[in-house]
Amino acid sequence: MKLTMPKPPEHQVGGHEAGPDKAGPLVDDSGHFYKPLHLGDERGAHEVNFYTSFSSDPRVPSSIRSFFPSFGGTKLLCTSDSSDVRLPHLVLENLLHGYSSPCVMDVKIGARTWYPQASESDFEKYLKKDKESTTVPLGFRICGLQVHHESGRWKPDRNKVRKYTVTDVRQVLRRFVSKNLDATHPDCALASSVYGGSNGVLAQLLELKSWFEDQTLFHFYSASTLISYDKGGMSARVKLVDFAHAMEGEGIIDHNFLGGLCSLIKFISEILTDTTEAEVGPANNRIV
Amino acid sequence: MKLTMPKPPEHQVGGHEAGPDKAGPLVDDSGHFYKPLHLGDERGAHEVNFYTSFSSDPRVPSSIRSFFPSFGGTKLLCTSDSSDVRLPHLVLENLLHGYSSPCVMDVKIGARTWYPQASESDFEKYLKKDKESTTVPLGFRICGLQVHHESGRWKPDRNKVRKYTVTDVRQVLRRFVSKNLDATHPDCALASSVYGGSNGVLAQLLELKSWFEDQTLFHFYSASTLISYDKGGMSARVKLVDFAHAMEGEGIIDHNFLGGLCSLIKFISEILTDTTEAEVGPANNRIV
């Protein structure tokens, strides 16, 4: 049996991408996602610690555990075909494995991304990003997305996404579940099947919210919800990712994450309300 | 009929107190609370605007309106018996009117007290206070309190309250509903009647929370919940106060206030759980 080498993912929308001097994540055919560990600082070790401690914590309900990528330890991997340098990687579940046309959005949750132990310069850097993005006003910011349309793929450039205003976010959350390519009048044709329903995005976010109202185990600074669905037919999924700055909760709820999550929930609810009203409107007219 | 002049309140625990060169609030015998308007800056005018707009906003449900002090416009009042200078005051409801032995606690809600339009120097000042207090870690901070005991009144000094740590807050929330004066082992004897029950503090905070999950009308920076009960027998009350930095919500929920409120709710819930368990424990033992 020939095993294919892990290769860069086709559908990454957030996180650290590979660059000329920088290792990016890899995926394989068996559904693994290999995330390179930061070697220059403690973030990599910190994320390994989080996954290790989280995976074995009996206080996490199994219904909540399924919101997190499954974790398979660490592994040394070559960073490219042409290199013999083997670097440590986190072995995680590839959350888009099996999707034919994945639509995916990375939403960093919280009105503050700086963590308690951040150095003064890191604190300034994170705070500046928070104030310049929608993190401060909305309690969340979109870090990346891609949507498959019949006519192709819409994947806005990182620098464009970085500059999203509140108005942009409102519109992008609609375009994410639209079939038309009209940026100013997204049709939200998929809103009820992706955001709505008993297994839709909203229901999953509400389940997460319930846990965050109660859990005092972890605080997730700079973590994201990865929201995805497959144009090829698979149902909507909400997962949490990026735990380089996850901290112990020390008996306090993660009010920063919870507040941002509630804000995102409100936006998604409004899209569903608008869509349902729009559907009811014309239908009623037709009957009359 | 002789009308008594408004006089300084006996039971103020938070907010701006009167000083040698500073007008403080006044109360009268008819249940009014007169809050002097800041003249040096826009805060006074801002708070008048908030009360005016809030009072007449039909989108605020009446059940929520009762969490806010009733508002009777503004009035020119002499700042002291010996002065002829008349300054403008907000005419509000005295939230402790009729209490014989008021126990009261001022809790400023939110992990951030700086508001979007704050000047750079104000922003720095507020952020520093937030980081030095429990505002950042807990999403709220206690600004003042008084508790009546059989042996007298416990009203910790402002400078002491300002330095409260997370551990102090945890303990003060217990002492606030205790009959004994033991700082390290508060008995929480009044927890179930003050915090618990269908009209208790927790139930009221949960009602507020539901509104904050949905309302996008106002953002309350630096506002407080005033939690009070009367040792003389009156039931527990939760009110919102201090709207010098209330802003329009512009279609976004107040995730900052909501997150902090959820954090306070979790602390109060835990006290109730601990108290109930403690009650069940010995009772069970006695039966066995």
Coordinates of C-alpha atoms in Angstrom, one line a residue:
Chain A
M1 CA 0.0 0.0 0.0
K2 CA 1.4 3.4 -1.0
L3 CA 0.8 6.1 1.5
T4 CA 0.6 9.6 0.1
M5 CA 2.7 12.2 1.8
P6 CA 0.9 14.9 3.8
K7 CA 0.4 18.0 1.6
P8 CA -0.7 21.6 2.2
P9 CA -4.5 21.8 2.5
E10 CA -6.6 23.2 -0.3
H11 CA -9.2 24.9 1.8
Q12 CA -7.4 26.8 4.6
V13 CA -9.1 30.1 5.4
G14 CA -7.6 31.2 8.7
G15 CA -4.5 30.6 10.8
H16 CA -0.9 30.7 9.7
E17 CA -0.3 29.8 6.1
A18 CA 2.9 28.4 4.7
G19 CA 5.4 31.0 3.4
P20 CA 8.8 30.8 1.8
D21 CA 10.5 30.4 5.2
K22 CA 7.6 29.3 7.2
A23 CA 6.0 25.8 7.6
G24 CA 2.3 25.7 7.0
P25 CA -0.2 23.0 8.0
L26 CA -0.5 19.7 6.2
V27 CA -3.3 17.3 5.6
D28 CA -3.3 13.6 4.6
D29 CA -5.8 11.2 3.0
S30 CA -6.8 9.7 6.3
G31 CA -8.4 12.8 7.7
H32 CA -5.5 14.2 9.7
F33 CA -4.6 17.9 9.9
Y34 CA -0.9 18.5 10.9
K35 CA -0.4 21.9 12.5
P36 CA 3.3 22.9 12.8
L37 CA 4.3 23.9 16.3
H38 CA 5.7 27.3 16.7
L39 CA 9.3 26.8 17.8
G40 CA 10.3 30.5 18.3
D41 CA 8.0 30.9 21.3
E42 CA 5.9 29.0 23.8
R43 CA 2.7 29.0 21.7
G44 CA 3.2 25.5 20.2
A45 CA 4.0 23.9 23.6
H46 CA 1.0 25.7 25.0
E47 CA -1.4 24.3 22.4
V48 CA 0.0 20.8 22.9
N49 CA -0.6 21.2 26.7
F50 CA -4.1 22.4 26.1
Y51 CA -5.1 19.5 23.8
T52 CA -3.5 17.0 26.2
S53 CA -5.2 18.4 29.3
F54 CA -8.5 18.9 27.5
S55 CA -8.6 15.4 25.9
S56 CA -8.3 13.8 29.3
D57 CA -10.5 16.1 31.4
P58 CA -13.5 14.2 32.7
R59 CA -15.4 17.4 33.5
V60 CA -15.9 18.2 29.8
P61 CA -19.2 16.7 28.7
S62 CA -19.0 14.4 25.6
S63 CA -21.5 16.6 23.7
I64 CA -19.1 19.5 24.1
R65 CA -16.0 17.4 23.3
S66 CA -17.4 17.0 19.8
F67 CA -17.0 20.7 19.2
F68 CA -13.3 20.3 19.4
P69 CA -11.0 18.6 16.8
S70 CA -9.9 15.2 17.9
F71 CA -6.3 15.1 19.0
G72 CA -3.7 12.5 18.2
G73 CA -0.5 13.8 19.9
T74 CA 2.4 15.2 18.0
K75 CA 4.5 13.9 15.1
L76 CA 7.7 14.9 13.3
L77 CA 7.1 15.6 9.7
C78 CA 9.2 17.0 6.8
T79 CA 7.9 20.4 5.9
S80 CA 8.1 19.8 2.2
D81 CA 9.0 17.1 -0.4
S82 CA 12.3 18.7 -1.0
S83 CA 13.3 19.0 2.6
D84 CA 14.8 16.6 5.1
V85 CA 14.2 18.8 8.0
R86 CA 11.6 17.2 10.3
L87 CA 9.6 19.5 12.5
P88 CA 7.1 18.7 15.2
H89 CA 3.4 19.0 14.3
L90 CA 0.2 18.7 16.3
V91 CA -1.9 15.8 14.9
L92 CA -5.5 16.9 14.7
E93 CA -8.7 16.0 12.9
N94 CA -9.0 17.5 9.4
L95 CA -12.3 19.3 9.9
L96 CA -13.0 19.5 6.2
H97 CA -12.1 15.9 5.4
G98 CA -14.6 14.3 3.0
Y99 CA -16.1 17.6 1.9
S100 CA -16.3 18.0 -1.9
S101 CA -17.0 21.8 -2.0
P102 CA -16.3 23.1 1.5
C103 CA -17.7 26.5 2.4
V104 CA -15.9 27.6 5.6
M105 CA -15.5 30.7 7.7
D106 CA -13.1 31.3 10.6
V107 CA -14.5 33.6 13.2
K108 CA -12.3 34.7 16.1
I109 CA -14.4 35.0 19.2
G110 CA -14.1 37.6 22.0
A111 CA -13.9 41.4 22.4
R112 CA -10.3 41.0 23.5
T113 CA -7.7 38.7 22.2
W114 CA -4.9 39.6 24.6
Y115 CA -4.3 37.1 27.3
P116 CA -3.4 37.8 31.0
Q117 CA 0.3 36.7 30.7
A118 CA 1.0 38.7 27.5
S119 CA 4.1 40.9 27.5
E120 CA 3.5 44.6 27.3
S121 CA 4.5 44.7 23.6
D122 CA 2.2 41.7 22.8
F123 CA -0.6 43.3 24.8
E124 CA -0.2 46.6 22.7
K125 CA -0.1 44.6 19.5
Y126 CA -3.2 42.5 20.2
L127 CA -5.2 45.5 21.6
K128 CA -4.3 47.5 18.4
K129 CA -5.6 44.7 16.2
D130 CA -8.7 44.4 18.3
K131 CA -9.5 48.1 18.1
E132 CA -8.8 48.3 14.4
S133 CA -11.0 45.2 13.6
T134 CA -14.5 44.4 14.5
T135 CA -13.3 42.5 17.6
V136 CA -13.9 45.5 19.9
P137 CA -17.3 46.6 18.6
L138 CA -18.8 43.2 17.7
G139 CA -17.0 40.8 20.1
F140 CA -15.8 38.8 17.2
R141 CA -14.0 39.2 13.8
I142 CA -14.0 37.2 10.6
C143 CA -10.4 35.9 9.9
G144 CA -11.1 34.2 6.6
L145 CA -13.6 32.4 4.5
Q146 CA -14.4 30.7 1.3
V147 CA -17.7 30.0 -0.4
H148 CA -18.3 27.7 -3.4
H149 CA -20.7 29.0 -5.9
E150 CA -21.8 27.3 -9.1
S151 CA -19.6 29.6 -11.0
G152 CA -16.5 29.1 -8.8
R153 CA -15.1 29.9 -5.5
W154 CA -15.2 33.2 -3.5
K155 CA -12.3 33.5 -1.2
P156 CA -11.6 37.1 -0.3
D157 CA -8.0 38.1 0.1
R158 CA -6.6 38.1 3.7
N159 CA -5.8 41.8 3.6
K160 CA -9.3 42.6 2.6
V161 CA -10.8 40.4 5.3
R162 CA -8.5 42.1 7.9
K163 CA -10.2 45.4 7.0
Y164 CA -13.8 44.2 7.4
T165 CA -16.1 46.8 9.1
V166 CA -19.2 46.0 11.0
T167 CA -21.2 46.6 7.8
D168 CA -19.0 44.2 5.9
V169 CA -19.4 41.5 8.6
R170 CA -23.2 41.8 8.5
Q171 CA -23.1 41.3 4.8
V172 CA -20.5 38.5 4.7
L173 CA -22.5 36.5 7.2
R174 CA -25.3 36.7 4.6
R175 CA -23.1 36.0 1.5
F176 CA -21.8 32.9 3.3
V177 CA -25.2 31.3 2.9
S178 CA -26.2 32.8 -0.4
K179 CA -26.4 31.2 -3.9
N180 CA -26.1 34.4 -5.9
L181 CA -22.9 36.3 -6.2
D182 CA -24.5 39.7 -5.6
A183 CA -22.4 41.3 -2.9
T184 CA -25.0 44.0 -2.1
H185 CA -28.1 41.8 -2.3
P186 CA -27.2 38.3 -1.1
D187 CA -30.2 36.0 -1.4
C188 CA -29.5 34.0 1.8
A189 CA -31.0 31.0 -0.1
L190 CA -29.1 28.5 2.2
A191 CA -29.7 30.3 5.5
S192 CA -32.5 28.1 6.8
S193 CA -30.6 24.9 5.9
V194 CA -27.2 26.0 7.1
Y195 CA -27.9 28.4 10.0
G196 CA -31.4 27.1 10.9
G197 CA -32.8 23.7 11.9
S198 CA -32.2 21.5 14.9
N199 CA -28.7 20.6 13.7
G200 CA -27.8 23.9 12.1
V201 CA -25.2 26.5 13.0
L202 CA -27.5 28.4 15.4
A203 CA -28.5 25.3 17.3
Q204 CA -24.8 24.3 17.7
L205 CA -23.8 27.8 18.8
L206 CA -26.6 27.8 21.4
E207 CA -25.3 24.5 22.7
L208 CA -21.8 26.0 23.0
K209 CA -23.3 29.1 24.7
S210 CA -25.0 26.9 27.4
W211 CA -21.7 25.4 28.2
F212 CA -19.8 28.7 28.3
E213 CA -22.4 30.1 30.8
D214 CA -21.4 27.4 33.2
Q215 CA -17.8 26.2 32.5
T216 CA -15.0 27.7 34.5
L217 CA -12.3 25.3 33.3
F218 CA -10.8 27.1 30.3
H219 CA -10.5 30.6 28.9
F220 CA -10.1 30.8 25.2
Y221 CA -8.2 33.9 24.1
S222 CA -7.8 34.3 20.4
A223 CA -9.6 31.0 19.6
S224 CA -12.0 30.7 16.7
T225 CA -15.2 29.0 15.7
L226 CA -14.8 27.3 12.4
I227 CA -18.2 27.2 10.7
S228 CA -18.5 25.0 7.7
Y229 CA -20.8 23.2 5.4
D230 CA -20.4 21.3 2.1
K231 CA -22.1 22.5 -1.1
G232 CA -21.9 18.8 -2.0
G233 CA -24.5 18.0 0.7
M234 CA -23.0 17.6 4.1
S235 CA -24.6 19.4 7.0
A236 CA -23.4 22.4 8.9
R237 CA -20.7 22.1 11.5
V238 CA -19.3 24.4 14.2
K239 CA -15.9 23.6 15.7
L240 CA -13.6 25.4 18.0
V241 CA -9.9 25.8 16.9
D242 CA -6.7 27.6 17.8
F243 CA -5.7 27.1 21.5
A244 CA -2.3 28.6 21.6
H245 CA -3.6 31.0 24.2
A246 CA -6.1 28.9 26.0
M247 CA -5.7 29.3 29.8
E248 CA -7.0 27.7 32.9
G249 CA -10.3 29.2 34.0
E250 CA -9.6 29.3 37.7
G251 CA -13.3 29.2 38.7
I252 CA -14.3 32.1 36.5
I253 CA -16.4 31.8 33.3
D254 CA -14.9 32.9 30.0
H255 CA -17.1 36.0 29.9
N256 CA -15.0 37.4 27.0
F257 CA -15.7 34.4 24.8
L258 CA -19.3 34.1 26.0
G259 CA -20.1 37.8 25.2
G260 CA -18.7 37.5 21.7
L261 CA -20.5 34.2 21.1
C262 CA -23.8 35.8 22.1
S263 CA -23.1 38.7 19.7
L264 CA -22.5 36.2 16.8
I265 CA -25.6 34.3 17.8
K266 CA -27.6 37.5 17.6
F267 CA -26.4 38.2 14.0
I268 CA -27.1 34.7 12.8
S269 CA -30.6 34.8 14.5
E270 CA -31.4 38.0 12.7
I271 CA -30.5 36.6 9.3
L272 CA -32.8 33.6 10.0
T273 CA -35.6 35.9 11.2
D274 CA -35.2 38.1 8.1
T275 CA -35.1 35.1 5.8
T276 CA -38.2 33.4 7.4
E277 CA -40.1 36.7 7.2
A278 CA -39.1 37.1 3.6
E279 CA -40.2 33.5 2.8
V280 CA -43.5 34.0 4.6
G281 CA -44.2 37.3 2.9
P282 CA -44.3 36.2 -0.8
A283 CA -45.9 32.9 0.1
N284 CA -48.8 34.7 1.8
N285 CA -49.1 37.0 -1.1
R286 CA -49.3 34.1 -3.5
I287 CA -52.1 32.5 -1.5
V288 CA -54.1 35.7 -1.3
Chain B
M1 CA -46.9 71.6 55.7
K2 CA -43.2 72.0 56.1
L3 CA -41.0 70.6 53.4
T4 CA -37.6 69.4 54.5
M5 CA -34.7 70.4 52.3
P6 CA -33.0 67.7 50.3
K7 CA -30.0 66.3 52.3
P8 CA -27.1 64.0 51.6
P9 CA -28.1 60.4 51.6
E10 CA -27.2 58.2 54.5
H11 CA -26.6 55.1 52.5
Q12 CA -24.6 55.9 49.4
V13 CA -22.1 53.2 48.6
G14 CA -20.9 54.0 45.1
G15 CA -20.7 56.9 42.7
H16 CA -19.4 60.4 43.4
E17 CA -19.6 61.5 47.0
A18 CA -19.7 65.1 48.1
G19 CA -16.4 66.7 48.9
P20 CA -15.3 70.1 50.1
D21 CA -15.4 71.5 46.6
K22 CA -17.7 69.0 45.0
A23 CA -21.5 68.7 45.1
G24 CA -22.7 65.2 46.1
P25 CA -26.1 63.7 45.6
L26 CA -29.1 64.6 47.7
V27 CA -32.3 62.8 48.8
D28 CA -35.6 64.1 50.1
D29 CA -38.5 62.7 52.1
S30 CA -40.6 61.9 49.1
G31 CA -38.3 59.3 47.6
H32 CA -36.3 61.4 45.2
F33 CA -32.6 61.1 44.6
Y34 CA -31.0 64.2 43.2
K35 CA -27.8 63.6 41.2
P36 CA -25.7 66.6 40.5
L37 CA -24.8 67.0 36.8
H38 CA -21.2 67.2 36.0
L39 CA -20.6 70.6 34.6
G40 CA -16.9 70.3 33.7
D41 CA -17.6 67.8 30.9
E42 CA -20.3 66.2 28.8
R43 CA -21.2 63.4 31.2
G44 CA -24.1 65.2 32.9
A45 CA -25.7 66.2 29.7
H46 CA -25.1 62.7 28.4
E47 CA -26.9 61.1 31.3
V48 CA -29.8 63.4 31.0
N49 CA -30.0 62.5 27.3
F50 CA -30.0 58.8 28.1
Y51 CA -32.8 59.0 30.7
T52 CA -34.9 61.2 28.4
S53 CA -34.5 58.9 25.4
F54 CA -34.8 55.7 27.5
S55 CA -37.9 56.9 29.3
S56 CA -39.8 57.4 26.1
D57 CA -38.5 54.5 24.1
P58 CA -41.4 52.2 23.3
R59 CA -39.0 49.3 22.4
V60 CA -38.1 48.8 26.1
P61 CA -40.4 46.2 27.7
S62 CA -42.1 47.4 30.9
S63 CA -40.7 44.5 32.8
I64 CA -37.2 45.8 31.9
R65 CA -38.1 49.4 32.6
S66 CA -38.6 48.5 36.2
F67 CA -34.9 47.7 36.5
F68 CA -34.1 51.4 35.9
P69 CA -34.7 54.3 38.4
S70 CA -37.7 56.3 37.4
F71 CA -36.8 59.7 36.0
G72 CA -38.3 63.1 36.7
G73 CA -36.3 65.5 34.6
T74 CA -33.8 68.0 36.0
K75 CA -34.0 70.5 38.8
L76 CA -31.9 73.4 40.1
L77 CA -31.0 72.8 43.8
C78 CA -28.7 74.5 46.3
T79 CA -25.8 72.3 47.0
S80 CA -25.8 73.0 50.8
D81 CA -27.8 74.8 53.4
S82 CA -25.2 77.5 53.6
S83 CA -25.0 78.1 49.8
D84 CA -27.1 80.1 47.5
V85 CA -25.5 78.5 44.4
R86 CA -28.1 76.5 42.5
L87 CA -26.9 73.7 40.4
P88 CA -28.7 71.4 38.0
H89 CA -29.5 67.9 39.3
L90 CA -31.0 64.8 37.7
V91 CA -34.3 64.0 39.5
L92 CA -34.3 60.2 40.0
E93 CA -36.0 57.6 42.2
N94 CA -34.3 57.1 45.5
L95 CA -33.8 53.3 45.3
L96 CA -33.4 52.9 49.0
H97 CA -36.4 55.0 50.0
G98 CA -38.4 53.4 52.8
Y99 CA -35.6 50.9 53.8
S100 CA -34.9 50.8 57.5
S101 CA -31.6 49.0 57.4
P102 CA -30.5 49.0 53.8
C103 CA -27.9 46.5 52.7
V104 CA -26.6 47.6 49.3
M105 CA -23.8 46.7 46.9
D106 CA -22.8 48.6 43.8
V107 CA -21.3 46.3 41.1
K108 CA -19.9 47.9 38.0
I109 CA -20.6 45.5 35.1
G110 CA -18.4 44.8 32.1
A111 CA -14.8 43.7 31.4
R112 CA -14.1 47.1 29.9
T113 CA -15.4 50.4 31.1
W114 CA -13.9 52.6 28.4
Y115 CA -16.4 53.8 25.8
P116 CA -15.8 54.1 22.0
Q117 CA -15.6 57.9 22.0
A118 CA -13.2 58.2 24.9
S119 CA -10.1 60.4 24.4
E120 CA -6.8 58.7 24.4
S121 CA -6.0 59.8 27.9
D122 CA -9.4 58.7 29.2
F123 CA -9.0 55.4 27.5
E124 CA -5.6 54.9 29.2
K125 CA -7.1 55.9 32.5
Y126 CA -10.1 53.5 32.3
L127 CA -8.0 50.6 30.9
K128 CA -5.5 51.0 33.8
K129 CA -8.4 50.9 36.4
D130 CA -9.9 47.9 34.6
K131 CA -6.6 46.0 34.7
E132 CA -5.8 46.9 38.3
S133 CA -9.3 45.9 39.5
T134 CA -11.3 42.7 39.0
T135 CA -13.0 44.3 35.9
V136 CA -10.7 42.5 33.5
P137 CA -10.5 39.1 35.1
L138 CA -14.1 38.9 36.4
G139 CA -16.0 41.1 34.0
F140 CA -17.3 43.2 37.0
R141 CA -16.0 45.0 40.0
I142 CA -17.5 45.9 43.3
C143 CA -17.5 49.7 43.8
G144 CA -18.9 49.9 47.3
L145 CA -21.2 48.2 49.8
Q146 CA -22.7 48.3 53.2
V147 CA -24.3 45.5 55.2
H148 CA -26.3 45.9 58.4
H149 CA -25.5 43.4 61.2
E150 CA -27.2 43.2 64.5
S151 CA -24.0 44.7 66.0
G152 CA -23.8 47.5 63.5
R153 CA -23.0 48.4 60.0
W154 CA -20.1 47.1 57.9
K155 CA -19.1 49.6 55.2
P156 CA -15.6 49.0 54.0
D157 CA -13.6 52.0 53.0
R158 CA -13.5 53.0 49.3
N159 CA -9.8 52.6 49.1
K160 CA -10.1 49.1 50.4
V161 CA -12.9 48.2 48.0
R162 CA -10.8 49.6 45.1
K163 CA -8.1 47.0 45.9
Y164 CA -10.5 44.0 46.0
T165 CA -9.0 40.9 44.4
V166 CA -10.9 38.0 42.8
T167 CA -10.7 36.2 46.2
D168 CA -12.0 39.2 48.0
V169 CA -15.0 39.5 45.6
R170 CA -15.8 35.9 46.1
Q171 CA -15.9 36.4 49.8
V172 CA -17.7 39.7 49.9
L173 CA -20.5 38.3 47.8
R174 CA -20.9 35.8 50.6
R175 CA -20.5 38.3 53.4
F176 CA -23.2 40.4 51.8
V177 CA -25.8 37.8 52.6
S178 CA -24.4 36.6 56.0
K179 CA -25.5 37.2 59.5
N180 CA -22.2 36.5 61.2
L181 CA -19.3 39.0 61.1
D182 CA -16.7 36.4 60.4
A183 CA -14.8 37.5 57.3
T184 CA -13.2 34.2 56.6
H185 CA -16.3 32.0 57.3
P186 CA -19.4 33.9 56.3
D187 CA -22.5 31.8 57.1
C188 CA -24.5 32.9 54.0
A189 CA -27.6 32.7 56.3
L190 CA -29.6 35.0 54.0
A191 CA -28.4 33.6 50.7
S192 CA -31.5 31.7 49.9
S193 CA -33.9 34.5 50.8
V194 CA -31.9 37.3 49.1
Y195 CA -30.1 35.7 46.2
G196 CA -32.6 32.8 45.8
G197 CA -36.3 32.4 45.2
S198 CA -38.5 33.5 42.3
N199 CA -38.1 37.2 43.2
G200 CA -34.6 37.0 44.4
V201 CA -31.4 38.6 43.0
L202 CA -30.5 35.6 40.8
A203 CA -34.0 35.6 39.2
Q204 CA -33.8 39.3 38.5
L205 CA -30.3 39.1 37.1
L206 CA -31.5 36.2 34.8
E207 CA -34.4 38.4 33.6
L208 CA -31.9 41.2 32.8
K209 CA -29.6 38.7 31.0
S210 CA -32.5 37.6 28.7
W211 CA -33.0 41.2 27.6
F212 CA -29.3 41.8 27.1
E213 CA -29.1 38.7 24.8
D214 CA -31.5 40.4 22.5
Q215 CA -31.5 44.2 22.9
T216 CA -29.4 46.2 20.6
L217 CA -30.7 49.6 21.7
F218 CA -28.1 50.6 24.3
H219 CA -24.5 49.9 25.4
F220 CA -23.9 50.5 29.0
Y221 CA -20.2 51.4 29.6
S222 CA -19.3 51.9 33.3
A223 CA -22.9 51.3 34.4
S224 CA -23.6 49.4 37.7
T225 CA -26.1 47.0 39.1
L226 CA -27.3 48.2 42.5
I227 CA -28.2 45.2 44.5
S228 CA -30.1 45.9 47.7
Y229 CA -32.3 44.3 50.4
D230 CA -33.6 45.6 53.7
K231 CA -32.6 43.9 57.0
G232 CA -36.0 45.3 58.1
G233 CA -37.8 42.9 55.9
M234 CA -38.0 44.2 52.3
S235 CA -37.3 41.9 49.5
A236 CA -34.2 42.0 47.2
R237 CA -33.9 44.4 44.4
V238 CA -31.7 44.7 41.4
K239 CA -31.5 48.1 39.6
L240 CA -29.2 49.5 36.9
V241 CA -27.6 52.9 37.6
D242 CA -25.0 55.3 36.2
F243 CA -25.5 56.1 32.5
A244 CA -23.0 58.9 31.9
H245 CA -21.5 56.6 29.3
A246 CA -24.5 54.8 27.9
M247 CA -24.3 54.8 24.1
E248 CA -26.6 53.8 21.3
G249 CA -26.3 50.1 20.4
E250 CA -26.5 50.5 16.7
G251 CA -27.9 47.0 16.1
I252 CA -25.2 45.2 18.2
I253 CA -25.8 43.6 21.5
D254 CA -23.9 44.9 24.6
H255 CA -21.7 41.8 24.7
N256 CA -19.4 43.6 27.2
F257 CA -22.2 44.1 29.7
L258 CA -23.8 40.7 29.0
G259 CA -20.5 38.8 29.5
G260 CA -19.9 40.5 32.9
L261 CA -23.5 39.9 33.9
C262 CA -23.2 36.2 33.2
S263 CA -20.0 36.1 35.3
L264 CA -21.8 37.7 38.2
I265 CA -24.7 35.3 37.7
K266 CA -22.3 32.4 37.9
F267 CA -20.8 33.6 41.2
I268 CA -24.3 34.1 42.8
S269 CA -25.5 30.7 41.5
E270 CA -22.5 29.0 43.1
I271 CA -23.2 30.6 46.5
L272 CA -26.8 29.3 46.2
T273 CA -25.6 25.8 45.2
D274 CA -23.1 25.7 48.1
T275 CA -25.7 27.0 50.6
T276 CA -28.3 24.5 49.4
E277 CA -25.9 21.7 49.6
A278 CA -24.7 22.7 53.1
E279 CA -28.3 22.8 54.2
V280 CA -29.1 19.4 52.7
G281 CA -25.9 17.9 54.2
P282 CA -26.5 18.4 57.9
A283 CA -30.2 17.7 57.6
N284 CA -29.5 14.4 55.9
N285 CA -27.0 13.6 58.6
R286 CA -29.5 14.4 61.3
I287 CA -32.1 12.1 59.8
V288 CA -29.6 9.2 59.5

